[in-house]
Amino acid sequence: MEMGMGRRERKKVQTRRALSAAALRLFSEHGYDGVTVAQIADEADVSIATLFAHVPDGKEALIFDDGAERHVWLAAAVRDRPAGQSVLEALRRCLAGRGPFTDDLPPDLRAKRDLIVSTPALREYSRRLWIAGEGPLAEAIAAESGRDPSDMTVRALARYVLEIPELAGAEPDPLAVMNAIFDLLESGWPESHEDT
């Protein structure tokens, strides 16, 4: 917890964490569809009104942060990449170490990832959080490539990259699928299968 936080802010963070932990525990035990908002509030020892005050997006948002952190690290991967490394390679390496693409996760994060991947409502909410990062990622790509952030090709590239976790995340080998998608983005679409 941050030292600069006042008592009210610390209490909000504690309540949010309690709600998230309760939701994850109940979803893991009973399945996402087998748990109500009222049960989560009860498990976290808060009222339903308090739950919605902290998580206005509802049940599917309970185990997620607001997505802001991922926007920061994606843009940083582009901005802070080593000299000579392409934007796409930087993004590939960044994604490879996260979420569905790595097994190098602590058990609690692995359980959360597996729950998200196996639950359509949670996957869709996760996708919305990823897509919300299109603007910041497009700005970083534009700055690094000397293009305008409103250039549709820049925005399209950002969107394609941000769709990868949803497209590849539930596949039997998510990392292989992610790499295949990045290979396609780097080389372009071949005219025929024989050209590959």
mmCIF file of C-alpha atoms in Angstrom:
data_model
loop_
_atom_site.group_PDB
_atom_site.id
_atom_site.type_symbol
_atom_site.label_atom_id
_atom_site.label_comp_id
_atom_site.label_asym_id
_atom_site.label_seq_id
_atom_site.Cartn_x
_atom_site.Cartn_y
_atom_site.Cartn_z
ATOM 1 C CA MET A 1 0.000 0.000 0.000
ATOM 2 C CA GLU A 2 1.212 3.463 -0.782
ATOM 3 C CA MET A 3 2.360 5.508 2.166
ATOM 4 C CA GLY A 4 0.908 8.730 0.726
ATOM 5 C CA MET A 5 -2.644 7.382 0.790
ATOM 6 C CA GLY A 6 -5.115 8.761 3.266
ATOM 7 C CA ARG A 7 -7.261 6.521 5.430
ATOM 8 C CA ARG A 8 -10.242 6.699 3.049
ATOM 9 C CA GLU A 9 -8.138 5.743 0.016
ATOM 10 C CA ARG A 10 -6.510 2.850 1.906
ATOM 11 C CA LYS A 11 -9.960 1.605 2.918
ATOM 12 C CA LYS A 12 -11.124 1.736 -0.717
ATOM 13 C CA VAL A 13 -8.105 -0.286 -1.842
ATOM 14 C CA GLN A 14 -8.663 -2.831 0.946
ATOM 15 C CA THR A 15 -12.356 -3.192 0.051
ATOM 16 C CA ARG A 16 -11.557 -3.580 -3.651
ATOM 17 C CA ARG A 17 -8.968 -6.263 -2.872
ATOM 18 C CA ALA A 18 -11.384 -8.081 -0.563
ATOM 19 C CA LEU A 19 -14.060 -8.066 -3.272
ATOM 20 C CA SER A 20 -11.624 -9.312 -5.887
ATOM 21 C CA ALA A 21 -10.345 -12.105 -3.632
ATOM 22 C CA ALA A 22 -13.884 -13.150 -2.686
ATOM 23 C CA ALA A 23 -15.002 -13.190 -6.332
ATOM 24 C CA LEU A 24 -11.990 -15.209 -7.456
ATOM 25 C CA ARG A 25 -12.437 -17.715 -4.616
ATOM 26 C CA LEU A 26 -16.166 -18.173 -5.304
ATOM 27 C CA PHE A 27 -15.760 -18.309 -9.095
ATOM 28 C CA SER A 28 -13.033 -20.941 -8.691
ATOM 29 C CA GLU A 29 -15.163 -23.043 -6.340
ATOM 30 C CA HIS A 30 -18.592 -22.724 -7.988
ATOM 31 C CA GLY A 31 -17.941 -21.474 -11.533
ATOM 32 C CA TYR A 32 -18.642 -17.969 -12.725
ATOM 33 C CA ASP A 33 -22.308 -18.654 -13.547
ATOM 34 C CA GLY A 34 -22.859 -20.343 -10.181
ATOM 35 C CA VAL A 35 -22.070 -17.211 -8.175
ATOM 36 C CA THR A 36 -24.245 -14.154 -7.591
ATOM 37 C CA VAL A 37 -23.188 -10.606 -6.807
ATOM 38 C CA ALA A 38 -24.968 -10.968 -3.449
ATOM 39 C CA GLN A 39 -22.830 -14.005 -2.583
ATOM 40 C CA ILE A 40 -19.646 -12.102 -3.429
ATOM 41 C CA ALA A 41 -20.713 -9.116 -1.323
ATOM 42 C CA ASP A 42 -21.555 -11.442 1.568
ATOM 43 C CA GLU A 43 -18.223 -13.272 1.259
ATOM 44 C CA ALA A 44 -16.355 -9.938 1.335
ATOM 45 C CA ASP A 45 -18.575 -8.722 4.203
ATOM 46 C CA VAL A 46 -19.874 -5.657 2.360
ATOM 47 C CA SER A 47 -23.296 -4.579 1.131
ATOM 48 C CA ILE A 48 -24.336 -4.983 -2.499
ATOM 49 C CA ALA A 49 -24.426 -1.170 -2.737
ATOM 50 C CA THR A 50 -20.800 -1.030 -1.563
ATOM 51 C CA LEU A 51 -19.824 -3.680 -4.100
ATOM 52 C CA PHE A 52 -21.337 -1.660 -6.955
ATOM 53 C CA ALA A 53 -19.783 1.555 -5.609
ATOM 54 C CA HIS A 54 -16.367 -0.078 -5.968
ATOM 55 C CA VAL A 55 -17.092 -2.082 -9.129
ATOM 56 C CA PRO A 56 -19.826 -0.352 -11.148
ATOM 57 C CA ASP A 57 -19.249 -2.621 -14.181
ATOM 58 C CA GLY A 58 -20.671 -5.590 -12.283
ATOM 59 C CA LYS A 59 -19.729 -9.182 -11.650
ATOM 60 C CA GLU A 60 -17.331 -9.730 -14.533
ATOM 61 C CA ALA A 61 -15.208 -6.711 -13.536
ATOM 62 C CA LEU A 62 -14.587 -7.951 -9.996
ATOM 63 C CA ILE A 63 -11.359 -9.855 -10.649
ATOM 64 C CA PHE A 64 -9.822 -7.277 -12.986
ATOM 65 C CA ASP A 65 -8.053 -3.996 -12.412
ATOM 66 C CA ASP A 66 -9.098 -1.070 -14.611
ATOM 67 C CA GLY A 67 -6.668 -2.010 -17.393
ATOM 68 C CA ALA A 68 -4.637 1.194 -17.042
ATOM 69 C CA GLU A 69 -1.494 -0.663 -16.009
ATOM 70 C CA ARG A 70 -1.442 -2.795 -19.157
ATOM 71 C CA HIS A 71 -1.728 0.345 -21.311
ATOM 72 C CA VAL A 72 1.365 1.694 -19.567
ATOM 73 C CA TRP A 73 3.493 -1.424 -20.009
ATOM 74 C CA LEU A 74 2.483 -1.926 -23.643
ATOM 75 C CA ALA A 75 3.413 1.658 -24.539
ATOM 76 C CA ALA A 76 6.633 1.301 -22.524
ATOM 77 C CA ALA A 77 7.517 -1.890 -24.430
ATOM 78 C CA VAL A 78 7.368 0.136 -27.653
ATOM 79 C CA ARG A 79 9.120 3.257 -26.321
ATOM 80 C CA ASP A 80 11.839 1.516 -24.304
ATOM 81 C CA ARG A 81 12.730 -1.272 -26.728
ATOM 82 C CA PRO A 82 16.418 -1.922 -27.453
ATOM 83 C CA ALA A 83 18.014 -0.211 -30.454
ATOM 84 C CA GLY A 84 17.401 -2.219 -33.606
ATOM 85 C CA GLN A 85 14.364 -4.081 -32.230
ATOM 86 C CA SER A 86 11.187 -3.576 -34.267
ATOM 87 C CA VAL A 87 7.975 -2.312 -32.683
ATOM 88 C CA LEU A 88 6.293 -5.651 -33.405
ATOM 89 C CA GLU A 89 9.137 -7.658 -31.873
ATOM 90 C CA ALA A 90 8.978 -5.500 -28.735
ATOM 91 C CA LEU A 91 5.237 -6.102 -28.459
ATOM 92 C CA ARG A 92 5.665 -9.838 -29.134
ATOM 93 C CA ARG A 93 8.222 -10.118 -26.320
ATOM 94 C CA CYS A 94 6.056 -8.060 -23.988
ATOM 95 C CA LEU A 95 2.957 -10.230 -24.521
ATOM 96 C CA ALA A 96 4.925 -13.502 -24.415
ATOM 97 C CA GLY A 97 5.683 -12.980 -20.741
ATOM 98 C CA ARG A 98 2.102 -12.298 -19.675
ATOM 99 C CA GLY A 99 -1.312 -13.838 -19.143
ATOM 100 C CA PRO A 100 -2.180 -16.820 -21.305
ATOM 101 C CA PHE A 101 1.231 -16.853 -23.000
ATOM 102 C CA THR A 102 3.393 -17.797 -20.030
ATOM 103 C CA ASP A 103 3.425 -20.596 -17.495
ATOM 104 C CA ASP A 104 5.857 -18.602 -15.372
ATOM 105 C CA LEU A 105 3.088 -17.306 -13.106
ATOM 106 C CA PRO A 106 2.547 -17.746 -9.375
ATOM 107 C CA PRO A 107 -0.230 -20.273 -8.603
ATOM 108 C CA ASP A 108 -2.790 -17.569 -7.710
ATOM 109 C CA LEU A 109 -2.265 -15.729 -11.005
ATOM 110 C CA ARG A 110 -2.305 -19.007 -12.936
ATOM 111 C CA ALA A 111 -5.684 -19.894 -11.372
ATOM 112 C CA LYS A 112 -7.023 -16.437 -12.243
ATOM 113 C CA ARG A 113 -5.743 -16.703 -15.825
ATOM 114 C CA ASP A 114 -7.257 -20.175 -16.255
ATOM 115 C CA LEU A 115 -10.600 -18.965 -14.901
ATOM 116 C CA ILE A 116 -10.621 -16.015 -17.325
ATOM 117 C CA VAL A 117 -9.652 -18.157 -20.328
ATOM 118 C CA SER A 118 -12.336 -20.750 -19.555
ATOM 119 C CA THR A 119 -15.184 -18.276 -18.845
ATOM 120 C CA PRO A 120 -16.705 -16.501 -21.890
ATOM 121 C CA ALA A 121 -18.049 -13.507 -19.896
ATOM 122 C CA LEU A 122 -14.646 -12.941 -18.283
ATOM 123 C CA ARG A 123 -12.824 -13.346 -21.610
ATOM 124 C CA GLU A 124 -15.106 -10.745 -23.194
ATOM 125 C CA TYR A 125 -14.564 -8.314 -20.326
ATOM 126 C CA SER A 126 -10.802 -8.882 -20.571
ATOM 127 C CA ARG A 127 -10.977 -8.191 -24.311
ATOM 128 C CA ARG A 128 -12.734 -4.870 -23.650
ATOM 129 C CA LEU A 129 -9.942 -3.896 -21.249
ATOM 130 C CA TRP A 130 -7.317 -4.775 -23.858
ATOM 131 C CA ILE A 131 -9.088 -2.862 -26.649
ATOM 132 C CA ALA A 132 -9.387 0.215 -24.416
ATOM 133 C CA GLY A 133 -5.605 0.496 -24.780
ATOM 134 C CA GLU A 134 -5.797 1.182 -28.526
ATOM 135 C CA GLY A 135 -5.285 4.948 -28.179
ATOM 136 C CA PRO A 136 -2.204 4.874 -25.939
ATOM 137 C CA LEU A 137 -0.628 2.038 -27.929
ATOM 138 C CA ALA A 138 -1.334 3.775 -31.257
ATOM 139 C CA GLU A 139 0.277 6.939 -29.904
ATOM 140 C CA ALA A 140 3.407 5.012 -28.868
ATOM 141 C CA ILE A 141 3.598 3.213 -32.233
ATOM 142 C CA ALA A 142 3.088 6.500 -34.101
ATOM 143 C CA ALA A 143 5.783 8.289 -32.082
ATOM 144 C CA GLU A 144 8.272 5.493 -32.713
ATOM 145 C CA SER A 145 7.492 5.201 -36.427
ATOM 146 C CA GLY A 146 7.164 8.895 -37.289
ATOM 147 C CA ARG A 147 3.480 8.611 -38.183
ATOM 148 C CA ASP A 148 0.371 10.403 -37.055
ATOM 149 C CA PRO A 149 -1.540 8.586 -34.255
ATOM 150 C CA SER A 150 -4.764 9.081 -36.238
ATOM 151 C CA ASP A 151 -3.277 7.216 -39.238
ATOM 152 C CA MET A 152 -5.641 4.281 -39.719
ATOM 153 C CA THR A 153 -2.765 1.855 -40.309
ATOM 154 C CA VAL A 154 -1.271 2.784 -36.920
ATOM 155 C CA ARG A 155 -4.638 2.360 -35.200
ATOM 156 C CA ALA A 156 -5.222 -0.925 -37.047
ATOM 157 C CA LEU A 157 -1.849 -2.316 -35.977
ATOM 158 C CA ALA A 158 -2.541 -1.355 -32.349
ATOM 159 C CA ARG A 159 -5.987 -2.988 -32.524
ATOM 160 C CA TYR A 160 -4.636 -6.173 -34.123
ATOM 161 C CA VAL A 161 -2.006 -6.550 -31.400
ATOM 162 C CA LEU A 162 -4.593 -5.917 -28.668
ATOM 163 C CA GLU A 163 -6.870 -8.629 -30.126
ATOM 164 C CA ILE A 164 -4.147 -11.285 -29.840
ATOM 165 C CA PRO A 165 -4.851 -12.261 -26.201
ATOM 166 C CA GLU A 166 -8.502 -12.993 -27.043
ATOM 167 C CA LEU A 167 -7.714 -14.781 -30.323
ATOM 168 C CA ALA A 168 -4.897 -16.930 -28.971
ATOM 169 C CA GLY A 169 -5.620 -17.151 -25.252
ATOM 170 C CA ALA A 170 -8.003 -20.110 -25.326
ATOM 171 C CA GLU A 171 -6.052 -22.123 -27.914
ATOM 172 C CA PRO A 172 -4.267 -25.339 -26.836
ATOM 173 C CA ASP A 173 -0.871 -23.632 -27.381
ATOM 174 C CA PRO A 174 -1.497 -19.892 -26.907
ATOM 175 C CA LEU A 175 2.160 -18.924 -27.322
ATOM 176 C CA ALA A 176 2.465 -20.711 -30.676
ATOM 177 C CA VAL A 177 -0.709 -19.006 -31.926
ATOM 178 C CA MET A 178 0.504 -15.624 -30.665
ATOM 179 C CA ASN A 179 3.799 -16.128 -32.518
ATOM 180 C CA ALA A 180 1.970 -17.147 -35.709
ATOM 181 C CA ILE A 181 -0.121 -13.953 -35.544
ATOM 182 C CA PHE A 182 2.965 -11.785 -34.988
ATOM 183 C CA ASP A 183 4.715 -13.577 -37.883
ATOM 184 C CA LEU A 184 1.757 -12.664 -40.079
ATOM 185 C CA LEU A 185 1.786 -9.027 -38.923
ATOM 186 C CA GLU A 186 5.521 -8.790 -39.579
ATOM 187 C CA SER A 187 5.498 -10.398 -43.024
ATOM 188 C CA GLY A 188 2.080 -9.540 -44.407
ATOM 189 C CA TRP A 189 -0.441 -11.880 -45.966
ATOM 190 C CA PRO A 190 1.068 -14.193 -48.607
ATOM 191 C CA GLU A 191 -0.781 -14.371 -51.910
ATOM 192 C CA SER A 192 -0.816 -18.171 -51.812
ATOM 193 C CA HIS A 193 0.012 -20.838 -49.271
ATOM 194 C CA GLU A 194 2.981 -21.927 -51.410
ATOM 195 C CA ASP A 195 4.606 -18.502 -50.904
ATOM 196 C CA THR A 196 5.158 -19.173 -47.189
#
